Amino acid sequence: MRRGAGIIAAGALFAATTLAQRKDGVVQWGIQRRQPPPETYTRVRKRASTFEEIITNEEARGGYFATCRLGTPGQDLTLQLDTGSSDIWVPDPTAKVCSKSGTEGCALGTFNPDRSSTFKVVGQGDFDINYVDGSSSKGDYFTDVFQIGGATLQNMTMGLGVNTDIAYGLVGVGYALNEAIVGTTQSTASVYPNLPVNMVKEKLINTVAYSLWLNDLDSSSGNILFGGIDTQKYKGDLTRINILPTTQGLYTSFAVAMTSLIAVSPSGQDTLTSKAFPMPVVLDSGTTLSYLPTDLALQVWKEVGALYSPDFELAVLPCDMQNSEGYFSFGFGGPSGPQINVSMDELVLDLTSGRAPVFNTGPYKGMDACEFGIQNFSSAPYLLGDTFLRSAYVVYDLVNNQVGLAATDFNSTESNIVPFPSLSAHIPSATIAPDQSQATIRPSVTTPAYAASAGFTDSAGVNGSENAACGLPPALGAAQLSVVGLSMVFAMLGSGTFLL
C-alpha cells in the first residue's frame, strides 16, 4: 500500500505507547496503531549512554511524531519531530484550533498548565513562532518536567501555544540559535538550552548530537537516537560533511552543500544541472516533501513525466510511477562526497487519504493522480524533507558542525548502538569526505539528453506526456485541498544566506 504525504487527514495514526524497554542505557518505546476520526487538512508545515525514541510515520498529517510526557503529574502528548526548528512547544487546551468545528481538534493532545504542580512561566507572551507556510503559534515560555524516550529533564524550557492555528505541538531539535526567542529579540543572548543541549547539561548524553532513521514510506515508524549512532541502520560508508554557516559565521540550520543530481533508469542516465549549484539544502524532518530550485525541479519532472497541476498547486504524476525502476542520486560535499539514491517508490505519494483524483485528458487519462515528492522553490535555502530523508541515515553533530550521511538500511531489525564518547568526539564510525573545498566549484549548466526519461515511465508501464491534465473526482473540490506546508527556516541573523 502506498503511504503518501497526505493532505486530508483521514488515514491511520500511529502513536507511541508509554511502554518502555531499557537495555544498555538505551530506551526504546513500542508503538500501536489506532484510527483517528476524520478531520480537514492541516498545513505543514546516565553519562556515556544514548536515548532512543520511536518516531511514528503519521501519513495523514505528513511528518514523524513521538509521544512525550509533560508536567507533574505527567500529561501525554504526541508531538511532531522537527530538525528544522529548535523549540519544543505544545498547544494549550483553550486554543481555538482545538475546538474548531468540523475537525478532530487537538486529538494528539494538549498541555493544561493548571494541572501541573511544576509549571512555571518564564517568559510571558514571549513565545512567537512563525512557519513559512503562514501558520504560527504564540503564547508564553515556561519550564516544566519533560520526558522523551526514557529521558527525564526537570526544567525544560518550552512554548505554550495559546494562539495557534496548528492542532499539534512540535519537538524542535535544531541549533539553539534558531530558537523563536532569538528571532523575536534579534539577540543571541536570548538563547536557552533546548532539548539536545539540555540532555548534555543533565548528563544524559555526552554530546549535542543525534541520528535519524525514518525507514521507508510503507513503514509505520523509525527512530531518533540521542547521543549515538546505530551501525545496523545504514549500508556502506558513513561519511561526514560540513554544515554551512551563515555569512555571519553562525550555525542556525542543517544546511549542507548539495553538489550534484543524477537521474538513472533502465534506459540510461542524465546529469542534471542548475544555476544554483553548489546549493545549500537544509535536511529537515519537519518538511514532508523536498524542494529544489525551479530550473532543476523542471528537469526532474520531465525525467519522470510529472506535470504541474493548478488544481493542487504542485507537480503530480500517475500513481503507477511508484513501480518505476528509476532513481535519483543526490551528491553532497563535492565529487568525492556521499551520494544518496532515492527510488521512485519513495517519491510517489497519495494526494488524499480518500478517493484518488484522476487524470481526465491526455495519455494519462483514467489513471490515478499522485503527488510527486520533489517540488520547486524559488530561492535558497532549498529543503530536503522526508521524501529524501527516508533514503538516508543522517547523523546531526551540533558540536563539530557536521552531518554524517549513508544509505539507509530499510526495515533493519538489527541494532548496534555506539555512543559518542565525549563532547568533542567526531561521529563514530564515520570518515570525513575528502576534497570538500571542491564543493564551491560551480559546474557548467547544460541541457540533459533525457536518456533516462523513457526508462522511468516504461519500467512503470506508463506512457509519459507533457499535456495531460489533472481533474478532481466528483467527491472532492479544489477548496478542500492544500499544499503540505514547510517546516520553519528562520530568516534571522542572515540564516537564509550561507557560506559555500
PDB file of N, CA and C in Angstrom, residues 21-113:
ATOM      1  N   GLN A  21      11.343  -0.066  27.125  1.00  0.00           N
ATOM      2  CA  GLN A  21      12.278  -1.118  27.447  1.00  0.00           C
ATOM      3  C   GLN A  21      13.654  -0.497  27.581  1.00  0.00           C
ATOM      4  N   ARG A  22      14.344  -0.809  28.669  1.00  0.00           N
ATOM      5  CA  ARG A  22      15.670  -0.255  28.912  1.00  0.00           C
ATOM      6  C   ARG A  22      16.700  -1.365  28.753  1.00  0.00           C
ATOM      7  N   LYS A  23      17.697  -1.124  27.917  1.00  0.00           N
ATOM      8  CA  LYS A  23      18.753  -2.092  27.709  1.00  0.00           C
ATOM      9  C   LYS A  23      20.027  -1.364  27.344  1.00  0.00           C
ATOM     10  N   ASP A  24      21.086  -1.612  28.137  1.00  0.00           N
ATOM     11  CA  ASP A  24      22.385  -0.997  27.876  1.00  0.00           C
ATOM     12  C   ASP A  24      22.288   0.514  27.745  1.00  0.00           C
ATOM     13  N   GLY A  25      21.490   1.138  28.609  1.00  0.00           N
ATOM     14  CA  GLY A  25      21.395   2.591  28.611  1.00  0.00           C
ATOM     15  C   GLY A  25      20.546   3.182  27.512  1.00  0.00           C
ATOM     16  N   VAL A  26      19.847   2.350  26.740  1.00  0.00           N
ATOM     17  CA  VAL A  26      19.009   2.828  25.648  1.00  0.00           C
ATOM     18  C   VAL A  26      17.560   2.525  25.965  1.00  0.00           C
ATOM     19  N   VAL A  27      16.686   3.491  25.723  1.00  0.00           N
ATOM     20  CA  VAL A  27      15.257   3.277  25.938  1.00  0.00           C
ATOM     21  C   VAL A  27      14.545   3.305  24.599  1.00  0.00           C
ATOM     22  N   GLN A  28      13.769   2.256  24.318  1.00  0.00           N
ATOM     23  CA  GLN A  28      13.008   2.203  23.081  1.00  0.00           C
ATOM     24  C   GLN A  28      11.544   1.957  23.406  1.00  0.00           C
ATOM     25  N   TRP A  29      10.682   2.790  22.855  1.00  0.00           N
ATOM     26  CA  TRP A  29       9.246   2.667  23.108  1.00  0.00           C
ATOM     27  C   TRP A  29       8.573   1.890  21.996  1.00  0.00           C
ATOM     28  N   GLY A  30       7.606   1.014  22.370  1.00  0.00           N
ATOM     29  CA  GLY A  30       6.820   0.312  21.374  1.00  0.00           C
ATOM     30  C   GLY A  30       5.768   1.227  20.769  1.00  0.00           C
ATOM     31  N   ILE A  31       5.098   0.761  19.722  1.00  0.00           N
ATOM     32  CA  ILE A  31       4.067   1.566  19.062  1.00  0.00           C
ATOM     33  C   ILE A  31       2.791   0.754  18.920  1.00  0.00           C
ATOM     34  N   GLN A  32       1.686   1.440  18.794  1.00  0.00           N
ATOM     35  CA  GLN A  32       0.425   0.797  18.457  1.00  0.00           C
ATOM     36  C   GLN A  32      -0.278   1.628  17.402  1.00  0.00           C
ATOM     37  N   ARG A  33      -1.128   0.984  16.630  1.00  0.00           N
ATOM     38  CA  ARG A  33      -1.827   1.661  15.549  1.00  0.00           C
ATOM     39  C   ARG A  33      -3.271   1.897  15.964  1.00  0.00           C
ATOM     40  N   ARG A  34      -3.753   3.118  15.725  1.00  0.00           N
ATOM     41  CA  ARG A  34      -5.155   3.411  16.003  1.00  0.00           C
ATOM     42  C   ARG A  34      -5.694   4.290  14.903  1.00  0.00           C
ATOM     43  N   GLN A  35      -6.998   4.336  14.764  1.00  0.00           N
ATOM     44  CA  GLN A  35      -7.665   5.131  13.740  1.00  0.00           C
ATOM     45  C   GLN A  35      -8.228   6.405  14.363  1.00  0.00           C
ATOM     46  N   PRO A  36      -7.802   7.591  13.902  1.00  0.00           N
ATOM     47  CA  PRO A  36      -8.394   8.830  14.396  1.00  0.00           C
ATOM     48  C   PRO A  36      -9.680   9.137  13.647  1.00  0.00           C
ATOM     49  N   PRO A  37     -10.540   9.971  14.189  1.00  0.00           N
ATOM     50  CA  PRO A  37     -11.699  10.418  13.424  1.00  0.00           C
ATOM     51  C   PRO A  37     -11.262  11.304  12.277  1.00  0.00           C
ATOM     52  N   PRO A  38     -12.060  11.410  11.210  1.00  0.00           N
ATOM     53  CA  PRO A  38     -11.685  12.254  10.081  1.00  0.00           C
ATOM     54  C   PRO A  38     -11.568  13.710  10.501  1.00  0.00           C
ATOM     55  N   GLU A  39     -10.712  14.446   9.766  1.00  0.00           N
ATOM     56  CA  GLU A  39     -10.572  15.876  10.008  1.00  0.00           C
ATOM     57  C   GLU A  39     -10.251  16.551   8.695  1.00  0.00           C
ATOM     58  N   THR A  40     -10.319  17.843   8.676  1.00  0.00           N
ATOM     59  CA  THR A  40      -9.894  18.566   7.493  1.00  0.00           C
ATOM     60  C   THR A  40      -8.383  18.620   7.483  1.00  0.00           C
ATOM     61  N   TYR A  41      -7.827  19.118   6.377  1.00  0.00           N
ATOM     62  CA  TYR A  41      -6.384  19.128   6.226  1.00  0.00           C
ATOM     63  C   TYR A  41      -5.723  20.042   7.247  1.00  0.00           C
ATOM     64  N   THR A  42      -4.439  19.773   7.518  1.00  0.00           N
ATOM     65  CA  THR A  42      -3.616  20.675   8.306  1.00  0.00           C
ATOM     66  C   THR A  42      -2.377  21.009   7.501  1.00  0.00           C
ATOM     67  N   ARG A  43      -1.877  22.213   7.675  1.00  0.00           N
ATOM     68  CA  ARG A  43      -0.702  22.628   6.921  1.00  0.00           C
ATOM     69  C   ARG A  43       0.556  22.259   7.702  1.00  0.00           C
ATOM     70  N   VAL A  44       1.609  21.979   6.903  1.00  0.00           N
ATOM     71  CA  VAL A  44       2.908  21.875   7.455  1.00  0.00           C
ATOM     72  C   VAL A  44       3.920  22.729   6.729  1.00  0.00           C
ATOM     73  N   ARG A  45       3.469  22.046   7.122  1.00  0.00           N
ATOM     74  CA  ARG A  45       4.485  22.750   7.621  1.00  0.00           C
ATOM     75  C   ARG A  45       5.357  21.844   8.269  1.00  0.00           C
ATOM     76  N   LYS A  46      22.223   8.212  31.754  1.00  0.00           N
ATOM     77  CA  LYS A  46      23.467   8.111  32.535  1.00  0.00           C
ATOM     78  C   LYS A  46      24.609   8.598  31.630  1.00  0.00           C
ATOM     79  N   ARG A  47      25.642   9.092  31.985  1.00  0.00           N
ATOM     80  CA  ARG A  47      26.763   9.523  31.176  1.00  0.00           C
ATOM     81  C   ARG A  47      27.194   8.401  30.246  1.00  0.00           C
ATOM     82  N   ALA A  48      27.702   8.750  29.094  1.00  0.00           N
ATOM     83  CA  ALA A  48      28.195   7.785  28.111  1.00  0.00           C
ATOM     84  C   ALA A  48      27.094   6.836  27.663  1.00  0.00           C
ATOM     85  N   SER A  49      25.863   7.311  27.656  1.00  0.00           N
ATOM     86  CA  SER A  49      24.761   6.478  27.192  1.00  0.00           C
ATOM     87  C   SER A  49      24.036   7.189  26.058  1.00  0.00           C
ATOM     88  N   THR A  50      23.004   6.529  25.537  1.00  0.00           N
ATOM     89  CA  THR A  50      22.199   7.127  24.488  1.00  0.00           C
ATOM     90  C   THR A  50      20.745   6.972  24.842  1.00  0.00           C
ATOM     91  N   PHE A  51      19.894   7.755  24.209  1.00  0.00           N
ATOM     92  CA  PHE A  51      18.456   7.637  24.399  1.00  0.00           C
ATOM     93  C   PHE A  51      17.801   7.538  23.032  1.00  0.00           C
ATOM     94  N   GLU A  52      16.948   6.533  22.895  1.00  0.00           N
ATOM     95  CA  GLU A  52      16.306   6.278  21.613  1.00  0.00           C
ATOM     96  C   GLU A  52      14.807   6.470  21.746  1.00  0.00           C
ATOM     97  N   GLU A  53      14.217   7.154  20.793  1.00  0.00           N
ATOM     98  CA  GLU A  53      12.775   7.384  20.785  1.00  0.00           C
ATOM     99  C   GLU A  53      12.204   6.882  19.473  1.00  0.00           C
ATOM    100  N   ILE A  54      11.170   6.063  19.554  1.00  0.00           N
ATOM    101  CA  ILE A  54      10.474   5.633  18.358  1.00  0.00           C
ATOM    102  C   ILE A  54       9.657   6.807  17.826  1.00  0.00           C
ATOM    103  N   ILE A  55       9.824   7.119  16.561  1.00  0.00           N
ATOM    104  CA  ILE A  55       9.034   8.172  15.931  1.00  0.00           C
ATOM    105  C   ILE A  55       8.138   7.528  14.897  1.00  0.00           C
ATOM    106  N   THR A  56       6.900   7.967  14.836  1.00  0.00           N
ATOM    107  CA  THR A  56       5.913   7.283  14.018  1.00  0.00           C
ATOM    108  C   THR A  56       5.547   8.082  12.781  1.00  0.00           C
ATOM    109  N   ASN A  57       5.367   7.370  11.678  1.00  0.00           N
ATOM    110  CA  ASN A  57       5.054   7.964  10.383  1.00  0.00           C
ATOM    111  C   ASN A  57       3.565   8.289  10.356  1.00  0.00           C
ATOM    112  N   GLU A  58       3.224   9.576  10.564  1.00  0.00           N
ATOM    113  CA  GLU A  58       1.826   9.994  10.591  1.00  0.00           C
ATOM    114  C   GLU A  58       1.455  10.450   9.192  1.00  0.00           C
ATOM    115  N   GLU A  59       0.995   9.501   8.368  1.00  0.00           N
ATOM    116  CA  GLU A  59       0.775   9.797   6.966  1.00  0.00           C
ATOM    117  C   GLU A  59      -0.257  10.884   6.741  1.00  0.00           C
ATOM    118  N   ALA A  60      -1.261  10.979   7.599  1.00  0.00           N
ATOM    119  CA  ALA A  60      -2.337  11.925   7.351  1.00  0.00           C
ATOM    120  C   ALA A  60      -1.878  13.359   7.514  1.00  0.00           C
ATOM    121  N   ARG A  61      -1.041  13.619   8.503  1.00  0.00           N
ATOM    122  CA  ARG A  61      -0.571  14.984   8.712  1.00  0.00           C
ATOM    123  C   ARG A  61       0.704  15.264   7.930  1.00  0.00           C
ATOM    124  N   GLY A  62       1.451  14.248   7.585  1.00  0.00           N
ATOM    125  CA  GLY A  62       2.740  14.457   6.966  1.00  0.00           C
ATOM    126  C   GLY A  62       3.768  14.726   8.045  1.00  0.00           C
ATOM    127  N   GLY A  63       4.708  13.804   8.231  1.00  0.00           N
ATOM    128  CA  GLY A  63       5.730  14.017   9.234  1.00  0.00           C
ATOM    129  C   GLY A  63       5.844  12.850  10.193  1.00  0.00           C
ATOM    130  N   TYR A  64       6.718  12.994  11.163  1.00  0.00           N
ATOM    131  CA  TYR A  64       7.026  11.939  12.120  1.00  0.00           C
ATOM    132  C   TYR A  64       6.779  12.445  13.536  1.00  0.00           C
ATOM    133  N   PHE A  65       6.124  11.599  14.334  1.00  0.00           N
ATOM    134  CA  PHE A  65       5.620  12.013  15.638  1.00  0.00           C
ATOM    135  C   PHE A  65       6.121  11.093  16.746  1.00  0.00           C
ATOM    136  N   ALA A  66       6.294  11.652  17.938  1.00  0.00           N
ATOM    137  CA  ALA A  66       6.693  10.880  19.112  1.00  0.00           C
ATOM    138  C   ALA A  66       5.808  11.270  20.286  1.00  0.00           C
ATOM    139  N   THR A  67       5.535  10.308  21.151  1.00  0.00           N
ATOM    140  CA  THR A  67       4.747  10.594  22.345  1.00  0.00           C
ATOM    141  C   THR A  67       5.674  11.012  23.485  1.00  0.00           C
ATOM    142  N   CYS A  68       5.360  12.138  24.098  1.00  0.00           N
ATOM    143  CA  CYS A  68       6.150  12.720  25.178  1.00  0.00           C
ATOM    144  C   CYS A  68       5.247  12.916  26.401  1.00  0.00           C
ATOM    145  N   ARG A  69       5.856  13.152  27.551  1.00  0.00           N
ATOM    146  CA  ARG A  69       5.091  13.379  28.779  1.00  0.00           C
ATOM    147  C   ARG A  69       5.578  14.666  29.432  1.00  0.00           C
ATOM    148  N   LEU A  70       4.642  15.549  29.788  1.00  0.00           N
ATOM    149  CA  LEU A  70       4.972  16.846  30.362  1.00  0.00           C
ATOM    150  C   LEU A  70       4.281  17.018  31.708  1.00  0.00           C
ATOM    151  N   GLY A  71       4.965  17.742  32.625  1.00  0.00           N
ATOM    152  CA  GLY A  71       4.340  18.191  33.858  1.00  0.00           C
ATOM    153  C   GLY A  71       4.340  17.171  34.974  1.00  0.00           C
ATOM    154  N   THR A  72       3.738  17.605  36.103  1.00  0.00           N
ATOM    155  CA  THR A  72       3.604  16.776  37.306  1.00  0.00           C
ATOM    156  C   THR A  72       2.179  16.911  37.837  1.00  0.00           C
ATOM    157  N   PRO A  73       1.376  15.853  37.804  1.00  0.00           N
ATOM    158  CA  PRO A  73       1.661  14.556  37.170  1.00  0.00           C
ATOM    159  C   PRO A  73       1.754  14.687  35.661  1.00  0.00           C
ATOM    160  N   GLY A  74       2.288  13.659  35.023  1.00  0.00           N
ATOM    161  CA  GLY A  74       2.563  13.732  33.598  1.00  0.00           C
ATOM    162  C   GLY A  74       1.323  13.754  32.725  1.00  0.00           C
ATOM    163  N   GLN A  75       1.387  14.563  31.672  1.00  0.00           N
ATOM    164  CA  GLN A  75       0.340  14.614  30.653  1.00  0.00           C
ATOM    165  C   GLN A  75       0.963  14.174  29.331  1.00  0.00           C
ATOM    166  N   ASP A  76       0.356  13.183  28.666  1.00  0.00           N
ATOM    167  CA  ASP A  76       0.909  12.637  27.432  1.00  0.00           C
ATOM    168  C   ASP A  76       0.430  13.422  26.217  1.00  0.00           C
ATOM    169  N   LEU A  77       1.373  13.760  25.352  1.00  0.00           N
ATOM    170  CA  LEU A  77       1.082  14.436  24.088  1.00  0.00           C
ATOM    171  C   LEU A  77       1.895  13.777  22.989  1.00  0.00           C
ATOM    172  N   THR A  78       1.356  13.759  21.790  1.00  0.00           N
ATOM    173  CA  THR A  78       2.092  13.277  20.622  1.00  0.00           C
ATOM    174  C   THR A  78       2.518  14.495  19.814  1.00  0.00           C
ATOM    175  N   LEU A  79       3.835  14.661  19.669  1.00  0.00           N
ATOM    176  CA  LEU A  79       4.403  15.870  19.066  1.00  0.00           C
ATOM    177  C   LEU A  79       5.199  15.509  17.818  1.00  0.00           C
ATOM    178  N   GLN A  80       5.229  16.436  16.866  1.00  0.00           N
ATOM    179  CA  GLN A  80       5.983  16.215  15.637  1.00  0.00           C
ATOM    180  C   GLN A  80       7.457  16.505  15.858  1.00  0.00           C
ATOM    181  N   LEU A  81       8.307  15.591  15.374  1.00  0.00           N
ATOM    182  CA  LEU A  81       9.753  15.799  15.418  1.00  0.00           C
ATOM    183  C   LEU A  81      10.156  16.724  14.282  1.00  0.00           C
ATOM    184  N   ASP A  82      10.970  17.733  14.589  1.00  0.00           N
ATOM    185  CA  ASP A  82      11.333  18.730  13.581  1.00  0.00           C
ATOM    186  C   ASP A  82      12.792  19.129  13.739  1.00  0.00           C
ATOM    187  N   THR A  83      13.636  18.712  12.775  1.00  0.00           N
ATOM    188  CA  THR A  83      15.035  19.141  12.791  1.00  0.00           C
ATOM    189  C   THR A  83      15.200  20.547  12.236  1.00  0.00           C
ATOM    190  N   GLY A  84      14.120  21.118  11.673  1.00  0.00           N
ATOM    191  CA  GLY A  84      14.191  22.444  11.074  1.00  0.00           C
ATOM    192  C   GLY A  84      13.833  23.571  12.013  1.00  0.00           C
ATOM    193  N   SER A  85      13.433  23.258  13.240  1.00  0.00           N
ATOM    194  CA  SER A  85      13.183  24.288  14.245  1.00  0.00           C
ATOM    195  C   SER A  85      13.803  23.837  15.559  1.00  0.00           C
ATOM    196  N   SER A  86      13.730  24.665  16.585  1.00  0.00           N
ATOM    197  CA  SER A  86      14.561  24.418  17.769  1.00  0.00           C
ATOM    198  C   SER A  86      13.829  24.507  19.095  1.00  0.00           C
ATOM    199  N   ASP A  87      12.543  24.803  19.073  1.00  0.00           N
ATOM    200  CA  ASP A  87      11.751  24.896  20.301  1.00  0.00           C
ATOM    201  C   ASP A  87      10.842  23.688  20.440  1.00  0.00           C
ATOM    202  N   ILE A  88      10.637  23.263  21.691  1.00  0.00           N
ATOM    203  CA  ILE A  88       9.501  22.401  21.988  1.00  0.00           C
ATOM    204  C   ILE A  88       8.323  23.322  22.284  1.00  0.00           C
ATOM    205  N   TRP A  89       7.206  23.077  21.653  1.00  0.00           N
ATOM    206  CA  TRP A  89       6.014  23.834  22.036  1.00  0.00           C
ATOM    207  C   TRP A  89       4.796  22.913  21.981  1.00  0.00           C
ATOM    208  N   VAL A  90       3.811  23.229  22.819  1.00  0.00           N
ATOM    209  CA  VAL A  90       2.620  22.393  22.968  1.00  0.00           C
ATOM    210  C   VAL A  90       1.377  23.270  22.930  1.00  0.00           C
ATOM    211  N   PRO A  91       0.259  22.747  22.385  1.00  0.00           N
ATOM    212  CA  PRO A  91      -0.962  23.558  22.348  1.00  0.00           C
ATOM    213  C   PRO A  91      -1.641  23.622  23.710  1.00  0.00           C
ATOM    214  N   ASP A  92      -2.137  24.803  24.040  1.00  0.00           N
ATOM    215  CA  ASP A  92      -2.938  24.998  25.247  1.00  0.00           C
ATOM    216  C   ASP A  92      -4.367  24.521  24.953  1.00  0.00           C
ATOM    217  N   PRO A  93      -5.044  23.893  25.922  1.00  0.00           N
ATOM    218  CA  PRO A  93      -6.402  23.399  25.644  1.00  0.00           C
ATOM    219  C   PRO A  93      -7.401  24.484  25.295  1.00  0.00           C
ATOM    220  N   THR A  94      -7.088  25.752  25.623  1.00  0.00           N
ATOM    221  CA  THR A  94      -8.007  26.844  25.296  1.00  0.00           C
ATOM    222  C   THR A  94      -7.815  27.382  23.885  1.00  0.00           C
ATOM    223  N   ALA A  95      -6.784  26.899  23.158  1.00  0.00           N
ATOM    224  CA  ALA A  95      -6.541  27.379  21.789  1.00  0.00           C
ATOM    225  C   ALA A  95      -7.760  27.092  20.917  1.00  0.00           C
ATOM    226  N   LYS A  96      -8.162  28.073  20.117  1.00  0.00           N
ATOM    227  CA  LYS A  96      -9.369  27.934  19.297  1.00  0.00           C
ATOM    228  C   LYS A  96      -9.282  26.769  18.325  1.00  0.00           C
ATOM    229  N   VAL A  97      -8.074  26.458  17.839  1.00  0.00           N
ATOM    230  CA  VAL A  97      -7.938  25.372  16.879  1.00  0.00           C
ATOM    231  C   VAL A  97      -8.344  24.036  17.485  1.00  0.00           C
ATOM    232  N   CYS A  98      -8.275  23.934  18.822  1.00  0.00           N
ATOM    233  CA  CYS A  98      -8.601  22.674  19.488  1.00  0.00           C
ATOM    234  C   CYS A  98     -10.104  22.413  19.549  1.00  0.00           C
ATOM    235  N   SER A  99     -10.886  23.433  19.312  1.00  0.00           N
ATOM    236  CA  SER A  99     -12.336  23.263  19.332  1.00  0.00           C
ATOM    237  C   SER A  99     -12.973  23.683  18.006  1.00  0.00           C
ATOM    238  N   LYS A 100     -12.158  23.714  16.953  1.00  0.00           N
ATOM    239  CA  LYS A 100     -12.632  24.151  15.649  1.00  0.00           C
ATOM    240  C   LYS A 100     -13.656  23.172  15.102  1.00  0.00           C
ATOM    241  N   SER A 101     -14.778  23.681  14.673  1.00  0.00           N
ATOM    242  CA  SER A 101     -15.866  22.853  14.164  1.00  0.00           C
ATOM    243  C   SER A 101     -15.457  22.108  12.903  1.00  0.00           C
ATOM    244  N   GLY A 102     -15.876  20.860  12.819  1.00  0.00           N
ATOM    245  CA  GLY A 102     -15.612  20.065  11.636  1.00  0.00           C
ATOM    246  C   GLY A 102     -14.252  19.410  11.610  1.00  0.00           C
ATOM    247  N   THR A 103     -13.490  19.504  12.697  1.00  0.00           N
ATOM    248  CA  THR A 103     -12.174  18.876  12.778  1.00  0.00           C
ATOM    249  C   THR A 103     -12.123  17.986  14.006  1.00  0.00           C
ATOM    250  N   GLU A 104     -11.062  17.216  14.116  1.00  0.00           N
ATOM    251  CA  GLU A 104     -10.861  16.395  15.310  1.00  0.00           C
ATOM    252  C   GLU A 104     -10.206  17.198  16.436  1.00  0.00           C
ATOM    253  N   GLY A 105      -9.998  18.499  16.197  1.00  0.00           N
ATOM    254  CA  GLY A 105      -9.384  19.356  17.208  1.00  0.00           C
ATOM    255  C   GLY A 105      -7.953  18.938  17.489  1.00  0.00           C
ATOM    256  N   CYS A 106      -7.533  19.111  18.707  1.00  0.00           N
ATOM    257  CA  CYS A 106      -6.164  18.767  19.096  1.00  0.00           C
ATOM    258  C   CYS A 106      -6.137  17.324  19.608  1.00  0.00           C
ATOM    259  N   ALA A 107      -6.415  16.392  18.695  1.00  0.00           N
ATOM    260  CA  ALA A 107      -6.563  14.985  19.069  1.00  0.00           C
ATOM    261  C   ALA A 107      -5.262  14.362  19.546  1.00  0.00           C
ATOM    262  N   LEU A 108      -4.122  14.965  19.183  1.00  0.00           N
ATOM    263  CA  LEU A 108      -2.843  14.420  19.622  1.00  0.00           C
ATOM    264  C   LEU A 108      -2.443  14.908  21.005  1.00  0.00           C
ATOM    265  N   GLY A 109      -3.292  15.732  21.614  1.00  0.00           N
ATOM    266  CA  GLY A 109      -3.064  16.124  22.996  1.00  0.00           C
ATOM    267  C   GLY A 109      -2.805  17.606  23.176  1.00  0.00           C
ATOM    268  N   THR A 110      -3.163  18.106  24.353  1.00  0.00           N
ATOM    269  CA  THR A 110      -2.859  19.466  24.774  1.00  0.00           C
ATOM    270  C   THR A 110      -2.222  19.418  26.156  1.00  0.00           C
ATOM    271  N   PHE A 111      -1.596  20.518  26.545  1.00  0.00           N
ATOM    272  CA  PHE A 111      -0.994  20.592  27.873  1.00  0.00           C
ATOM    273  C   PHE A 111      -1.746  21.632  28.699  1.00  0.00           C
ATOM    274  N   ASN A 112      -2.303  21.182  29.811  1.00  0.00           N
ATOM    275  CA  ASN A 112      -3.037  22.061  30.709  1.00  0.00           C
ATOM    276  C   ASN A 112      -2.130  22.476  31.857  1.00  0.00           C
ATOM    277  N   PRO A 113      -1.634  23.720  31.858  1.00  0.00           N
ATOM    278  CA  PRO A 113      -0.694  24.144  32.901  1.00  0.00           C
ATOM    279  C   PRO A 113      -1.303  24.130  34.299  1.00  0.00           C
TER     280      PRO A 113
END
